[in-house]
Short mmCIF file of C-alpha atoms and ligand atoms in Angstrom, two decimals:
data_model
loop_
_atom_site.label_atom_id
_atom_site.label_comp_id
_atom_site.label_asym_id
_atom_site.label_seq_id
_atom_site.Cartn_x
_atom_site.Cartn_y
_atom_site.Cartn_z
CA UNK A 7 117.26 138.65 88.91
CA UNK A 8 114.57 138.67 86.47
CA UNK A 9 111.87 141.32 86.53
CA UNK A 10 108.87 141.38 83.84
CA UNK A 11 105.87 142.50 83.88
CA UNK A 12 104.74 140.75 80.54
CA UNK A 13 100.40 141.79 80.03
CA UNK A 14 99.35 138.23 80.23
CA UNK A 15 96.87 136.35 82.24
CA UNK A 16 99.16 133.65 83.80
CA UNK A 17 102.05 133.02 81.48
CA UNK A 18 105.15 134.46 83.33
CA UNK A 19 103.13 136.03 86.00
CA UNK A 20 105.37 133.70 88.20
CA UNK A 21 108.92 133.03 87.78
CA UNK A 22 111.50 130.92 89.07
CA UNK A 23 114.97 132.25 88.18
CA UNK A 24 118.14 130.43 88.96
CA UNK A 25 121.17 132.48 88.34
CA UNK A 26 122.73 128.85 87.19
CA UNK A 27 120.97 125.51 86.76
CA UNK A 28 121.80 121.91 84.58
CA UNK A 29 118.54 122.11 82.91
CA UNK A 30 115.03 124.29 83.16
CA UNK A 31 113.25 121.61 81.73
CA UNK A 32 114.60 119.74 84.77
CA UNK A 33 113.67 122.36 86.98
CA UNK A 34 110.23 122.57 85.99
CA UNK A 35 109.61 118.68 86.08
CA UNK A 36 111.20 118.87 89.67
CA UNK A 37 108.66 121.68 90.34
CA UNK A 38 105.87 119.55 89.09
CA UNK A 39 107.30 116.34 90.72
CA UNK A 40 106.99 118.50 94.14
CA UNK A 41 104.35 120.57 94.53
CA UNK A 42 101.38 121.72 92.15
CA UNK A 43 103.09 124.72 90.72
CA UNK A 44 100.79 127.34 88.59
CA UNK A 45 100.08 126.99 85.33
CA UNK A 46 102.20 130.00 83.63
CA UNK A 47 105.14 129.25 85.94
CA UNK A 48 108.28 130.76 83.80
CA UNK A 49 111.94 128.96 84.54
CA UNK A 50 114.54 130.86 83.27
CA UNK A 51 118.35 131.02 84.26
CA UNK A 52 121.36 132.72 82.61
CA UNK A 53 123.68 129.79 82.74
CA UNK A 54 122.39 126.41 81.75
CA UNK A 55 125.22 123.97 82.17
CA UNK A 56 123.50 120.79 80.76
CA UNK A 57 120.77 121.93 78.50
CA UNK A 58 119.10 118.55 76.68
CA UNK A 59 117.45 119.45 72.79
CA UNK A 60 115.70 116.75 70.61
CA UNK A 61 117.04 113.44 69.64
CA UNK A 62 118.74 113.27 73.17
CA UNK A 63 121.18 115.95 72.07
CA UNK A 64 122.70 118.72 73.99
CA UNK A 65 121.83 122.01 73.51
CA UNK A 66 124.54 124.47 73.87
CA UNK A 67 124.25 128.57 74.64
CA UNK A 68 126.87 130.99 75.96
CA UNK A 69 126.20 132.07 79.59
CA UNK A 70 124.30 135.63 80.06
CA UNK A 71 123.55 136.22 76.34
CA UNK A 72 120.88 133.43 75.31
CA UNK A 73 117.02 132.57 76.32
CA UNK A 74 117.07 129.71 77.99
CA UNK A 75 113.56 128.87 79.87
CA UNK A 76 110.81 126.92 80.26
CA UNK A 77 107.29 127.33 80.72
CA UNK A 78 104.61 124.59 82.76
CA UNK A 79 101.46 124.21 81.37
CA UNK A 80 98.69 122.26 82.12
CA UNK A 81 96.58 121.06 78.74
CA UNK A 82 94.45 118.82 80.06
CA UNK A 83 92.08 120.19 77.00
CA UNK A 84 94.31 118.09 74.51
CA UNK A 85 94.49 114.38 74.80
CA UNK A 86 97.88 112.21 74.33
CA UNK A 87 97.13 111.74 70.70
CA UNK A 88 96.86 115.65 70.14
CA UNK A 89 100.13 116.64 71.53
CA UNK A 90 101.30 117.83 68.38
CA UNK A 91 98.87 120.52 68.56
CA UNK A 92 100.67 122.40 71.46
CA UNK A 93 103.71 122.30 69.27
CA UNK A 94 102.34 124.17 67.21
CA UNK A 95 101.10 126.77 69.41
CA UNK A 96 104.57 127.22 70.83
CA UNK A 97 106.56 127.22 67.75
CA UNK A 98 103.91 129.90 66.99
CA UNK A 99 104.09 132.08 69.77
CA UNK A 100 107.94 132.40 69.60
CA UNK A 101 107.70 132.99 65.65
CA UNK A 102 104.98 135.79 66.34
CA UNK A 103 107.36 137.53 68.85
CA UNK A 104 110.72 137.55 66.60
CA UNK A 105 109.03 137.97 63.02
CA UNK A 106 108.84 141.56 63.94
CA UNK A 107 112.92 141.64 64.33
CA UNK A 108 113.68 138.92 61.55
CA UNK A 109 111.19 139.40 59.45
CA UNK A 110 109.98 137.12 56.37
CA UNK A 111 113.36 134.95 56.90
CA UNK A 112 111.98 133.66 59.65
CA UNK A 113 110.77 129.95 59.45
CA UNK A 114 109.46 127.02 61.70
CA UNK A 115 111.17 123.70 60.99
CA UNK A 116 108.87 120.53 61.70
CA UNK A 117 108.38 119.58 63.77
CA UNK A 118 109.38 122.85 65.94
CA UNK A 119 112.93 124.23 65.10
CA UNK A 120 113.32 128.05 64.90
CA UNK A 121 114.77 128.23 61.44
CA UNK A 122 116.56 131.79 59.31
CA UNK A 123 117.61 131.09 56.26
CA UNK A 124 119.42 127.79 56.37
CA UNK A 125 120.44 128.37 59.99
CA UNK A 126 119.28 127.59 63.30
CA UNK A 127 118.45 130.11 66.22
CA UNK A 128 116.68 128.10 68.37
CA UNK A 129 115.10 124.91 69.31
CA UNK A 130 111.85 123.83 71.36
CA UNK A 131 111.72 120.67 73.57
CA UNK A 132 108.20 119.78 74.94
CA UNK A 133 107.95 116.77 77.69
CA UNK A 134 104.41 115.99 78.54
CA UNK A 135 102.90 114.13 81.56
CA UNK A 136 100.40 111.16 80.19
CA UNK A 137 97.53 109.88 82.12
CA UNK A 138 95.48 107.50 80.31
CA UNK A 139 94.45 109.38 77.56
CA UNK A 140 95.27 112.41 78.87
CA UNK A 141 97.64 115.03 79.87
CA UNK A 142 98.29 116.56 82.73
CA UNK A 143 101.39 118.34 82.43
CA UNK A 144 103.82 120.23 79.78
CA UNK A 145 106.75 121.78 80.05
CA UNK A 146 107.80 123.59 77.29
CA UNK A 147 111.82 124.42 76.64
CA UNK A 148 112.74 127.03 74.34
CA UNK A 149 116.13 127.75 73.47
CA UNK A 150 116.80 130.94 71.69
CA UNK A 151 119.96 132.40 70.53
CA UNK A 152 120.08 135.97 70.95
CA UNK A 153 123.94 138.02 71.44
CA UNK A 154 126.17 135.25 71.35
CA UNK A 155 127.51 135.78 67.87
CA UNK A 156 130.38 132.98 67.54
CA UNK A 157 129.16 129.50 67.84
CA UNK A 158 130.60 125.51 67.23
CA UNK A 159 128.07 124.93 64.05
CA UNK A 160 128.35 126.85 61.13
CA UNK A 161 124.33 126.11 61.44
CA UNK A 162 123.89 128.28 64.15
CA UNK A 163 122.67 131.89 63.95
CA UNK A 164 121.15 134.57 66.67
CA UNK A 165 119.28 137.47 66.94
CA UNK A 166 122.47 139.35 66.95
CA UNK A 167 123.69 137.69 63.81
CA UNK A 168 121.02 138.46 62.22
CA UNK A 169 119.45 141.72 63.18
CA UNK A 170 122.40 143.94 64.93
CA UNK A 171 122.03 145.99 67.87
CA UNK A 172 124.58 148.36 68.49
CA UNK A 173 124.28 146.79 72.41
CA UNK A 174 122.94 143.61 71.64
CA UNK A 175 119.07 142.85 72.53
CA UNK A 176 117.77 143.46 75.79
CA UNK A 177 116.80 139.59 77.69
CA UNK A 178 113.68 140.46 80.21
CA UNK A 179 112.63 142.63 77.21
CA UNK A 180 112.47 139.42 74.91
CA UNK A 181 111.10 137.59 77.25
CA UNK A 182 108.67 139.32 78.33
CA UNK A 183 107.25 140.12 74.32
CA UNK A 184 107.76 135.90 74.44
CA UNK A 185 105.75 135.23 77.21
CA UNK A 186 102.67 137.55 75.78
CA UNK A 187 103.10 135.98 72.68
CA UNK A 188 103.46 132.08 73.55
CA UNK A 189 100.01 133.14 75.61
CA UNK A 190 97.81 134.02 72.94
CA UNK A 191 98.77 130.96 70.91
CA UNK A 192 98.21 128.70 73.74
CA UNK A 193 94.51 130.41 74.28
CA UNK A 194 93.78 130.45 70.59
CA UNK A 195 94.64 126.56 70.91
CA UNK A 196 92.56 126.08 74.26
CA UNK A 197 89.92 128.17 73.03
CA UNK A 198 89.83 125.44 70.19
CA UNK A 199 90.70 127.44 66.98
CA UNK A 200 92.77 125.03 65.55
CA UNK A 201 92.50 125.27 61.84
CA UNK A 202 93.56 129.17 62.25
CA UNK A 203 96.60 127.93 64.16
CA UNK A 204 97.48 125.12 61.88
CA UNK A 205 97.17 127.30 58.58
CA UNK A 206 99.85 130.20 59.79
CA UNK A 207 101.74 127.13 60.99
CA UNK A 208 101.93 125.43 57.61
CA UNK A 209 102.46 129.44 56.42
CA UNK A 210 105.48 130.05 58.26
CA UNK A 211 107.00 125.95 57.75
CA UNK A 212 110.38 125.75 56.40
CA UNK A 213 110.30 123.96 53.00
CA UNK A 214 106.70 123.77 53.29
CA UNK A 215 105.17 123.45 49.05
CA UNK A 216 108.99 123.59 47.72
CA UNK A 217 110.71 120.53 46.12
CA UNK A 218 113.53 119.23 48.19
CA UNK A 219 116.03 116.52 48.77
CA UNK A 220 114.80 114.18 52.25
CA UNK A 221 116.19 110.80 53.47
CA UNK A 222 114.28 108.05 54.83
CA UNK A 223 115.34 104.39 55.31
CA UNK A 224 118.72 105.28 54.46
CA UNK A 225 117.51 106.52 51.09
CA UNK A 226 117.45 109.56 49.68
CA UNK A 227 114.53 111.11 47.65
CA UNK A 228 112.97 114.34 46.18
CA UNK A 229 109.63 115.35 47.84
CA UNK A 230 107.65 118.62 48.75
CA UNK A 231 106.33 118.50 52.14
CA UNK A 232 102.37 118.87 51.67
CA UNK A 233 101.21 118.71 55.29
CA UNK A 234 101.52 117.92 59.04
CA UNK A 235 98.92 115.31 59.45
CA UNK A 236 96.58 115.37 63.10
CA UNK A 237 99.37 113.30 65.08
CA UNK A 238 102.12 115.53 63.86
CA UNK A 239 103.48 113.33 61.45
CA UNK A 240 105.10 115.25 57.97
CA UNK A 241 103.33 114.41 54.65
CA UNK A 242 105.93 114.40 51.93
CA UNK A 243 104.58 114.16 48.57
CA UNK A 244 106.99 112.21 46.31
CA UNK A 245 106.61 110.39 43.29
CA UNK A 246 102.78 110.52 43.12
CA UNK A 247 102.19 109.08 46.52
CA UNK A 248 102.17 111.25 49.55
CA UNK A 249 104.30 109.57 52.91
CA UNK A 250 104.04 110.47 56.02
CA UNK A 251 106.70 110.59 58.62
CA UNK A 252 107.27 110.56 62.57
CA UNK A 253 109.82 112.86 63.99
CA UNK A 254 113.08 110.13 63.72
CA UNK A 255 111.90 108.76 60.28
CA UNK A 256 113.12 111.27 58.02
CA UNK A 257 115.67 113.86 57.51
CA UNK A 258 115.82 116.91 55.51
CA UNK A 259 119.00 117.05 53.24
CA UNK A 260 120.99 120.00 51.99
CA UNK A 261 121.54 119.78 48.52
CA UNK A 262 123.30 116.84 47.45
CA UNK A 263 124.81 115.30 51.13
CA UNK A 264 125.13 116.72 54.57
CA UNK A 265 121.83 116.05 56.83
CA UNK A 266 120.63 118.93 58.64
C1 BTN B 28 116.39 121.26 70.14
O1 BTN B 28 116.33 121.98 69.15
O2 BTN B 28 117.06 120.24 70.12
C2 BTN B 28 115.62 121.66 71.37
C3 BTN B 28 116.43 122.52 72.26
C4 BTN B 28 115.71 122.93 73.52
C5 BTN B 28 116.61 123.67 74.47
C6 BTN B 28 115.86 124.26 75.62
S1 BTN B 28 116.84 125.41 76.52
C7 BTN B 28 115.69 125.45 77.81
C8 BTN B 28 115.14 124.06 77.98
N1 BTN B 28 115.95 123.29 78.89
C9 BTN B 28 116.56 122.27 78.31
O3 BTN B 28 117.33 121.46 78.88
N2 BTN B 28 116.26 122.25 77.01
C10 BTN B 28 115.32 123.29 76.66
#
C-alpha cells in the first residue's frame, strides 16, 4: 500500500497502486481508455513485470526496491508540435528532487535520460494522446533506480550506488518529494515560462557545450551539442555547421567505440 501525502495541488493526490502489474504506462492508458481519470492520477506498483523504455526496449528494475510509476496528465495547453516541451518539464522535476541527494553529478541526457557520471539511473517514457493539433492526454513513465545495487549493465547506477544509506532510501518518501517536484515544473510549463525551463534544462544536459564523439548515418563525428531546437530535436555543432537531430538519428559515443 502506498500512502503520501505529497503538498501538491493534484499531482499524486490520487493513486492507483498495484502491488504487481506488466506495465504502469499500460495501466494508465487503460485508465484513460476507460473512464476520465483526474489529472494528477499517480500509478505506481512494486513489481513491474514488463516495463517498456525508449526505442521499444525493456526496462528492467528489481521488485520492491525501484520507482516505477506513472503520472496522467492532461496538456491540452501544448499542441502536438510542442511535446518536447513537457519533456522537459519532467526530466526537470525528477532532476530537482534527486540533485539534493546526487548533487552536481547529476545530469539529464536528451532527450530525457537520468544520467550520473557516465551511468544511467533512470529513464522517462512519455506517450501522448493526439487530436488534431492537439493533445489530450500524457502519461508520463519514470523509471528510477533507487536500492537495487547489482544490475545486468555495467551502465546502470542507483540512488544506493551512488549516495549510501545505511537502510537504503525510503520509496513513498521519494515519491512523494517526486510528485511535488514534477508539479512545479509542469505549472511553471502551463503557466507558460518556458525560456526559464529550457535554460536550467540546457544547464543540467549531459554533454551539453563539451566536444564529443556522436554517430549519425553510420558515421562517426566530433561535435558539441549547442541546443535543443523548439521540436526537441539536438543541435550538434560540428565542423562549422550546426545539425540537428531527431531522437533515432544520432547516438552519443563513448570514446573511441561502444554506443551508449
Ligand atoms: C527508457 O529510458 O528507456 C525509459 C524507461 C521508462 C520506464 C518507466 S517504468 C514506469 C513506466 N512504465 C513503463 O512500462 N515504462 C515506464
Amino acid at each position: 500500500m502506498y500512502k503520501i501525502y505529497p503538498k501538491t495541488l493534484f499531482l499524486g493526490q490520487i493513486i492507483q497502486y498495484l502491488p504487481s502489474c506488466q506495465s504502469t504506462n499500460d495501466e494508465a492508458s487503460a485508465l484513460i481508455a476507460q473512464k476520465d481519470p483526474a489529472e494528477g492520477l499517480l500509478v505506481i506498483t512494486d513489481n513491474q513485470t514488463v516495463g517498456r523504455g525508449q526505442r521499444g526496449n525493456q526496462w528492467e528494475a528489481r521488485s520492491g526496491q525501484n520507482l516505477t510509476f506513472s503520472l496522467i496528465l492532461k496538456p491540452n495547453f501544448l499542441i502536438a508540435s510542442e511535446q518536447f516541451w513537457l519533456n522537459m518539464a519532467i526530466s526537470m522535476g525528477v532532476y530537482d528532487a534527486f540533485q539534493p541527494l546526487l548533487g552536481e553529478t547529476l545530469r539529464i541526457k536528451w532527450p530525457n535520460d537520468v544520467y550520473v557520471g557516465n551511468q544511467k539511473l533512470g529513464g522517462i517514457l512519455i506517450e501522448n494522446t493526439l487530436h488534431g493539433y492537439g493533445i489530450t492526454w500524457s502519461v508520463a513513465g519514470i523509471g528510477l533506480n533507487v536500492n537495487q545495487t547489482d544490475f545486468t549493465f555495467s551502465t546502470a547506477t542507483s540512488l544506493q550506488l551512488q549516495a549510501p544509506l545505511p537502510n537504503g532510501y525510503n520509496l513513498p518518501g521519494l515519491i512523494s518529494r517526486l510528485c511535488e517536484t514534477l508539479e512545479q515544473r509542469y505549472l511553471q510549463l502551463r503557466a507558460g515560462q518556458r525560456d526559464a525551463l529550457k535554460k536550467d534544462y540546457l544547464g543540467v544536459l549531459y554533454r551539453y557545450q563539451q566536444e564529443h564523439t556522436f554517430e549519425a548515418d553510420g558515421q562517426s563525428f566530433a561535435g558539441t551539442i549547442v541546443d535543443v531546437d523548439e521540436t526537441g530535436q539536438l543541435a550538434i555543432a560540428s565542423q562549422g555547421q550546426v545539425r540537428h537531430f531527431g531522437f533515432k538519428e544520432v547516438s552519443f559515443l563513448k570514446c573511441e567505440s561502444a554506443k551508449e
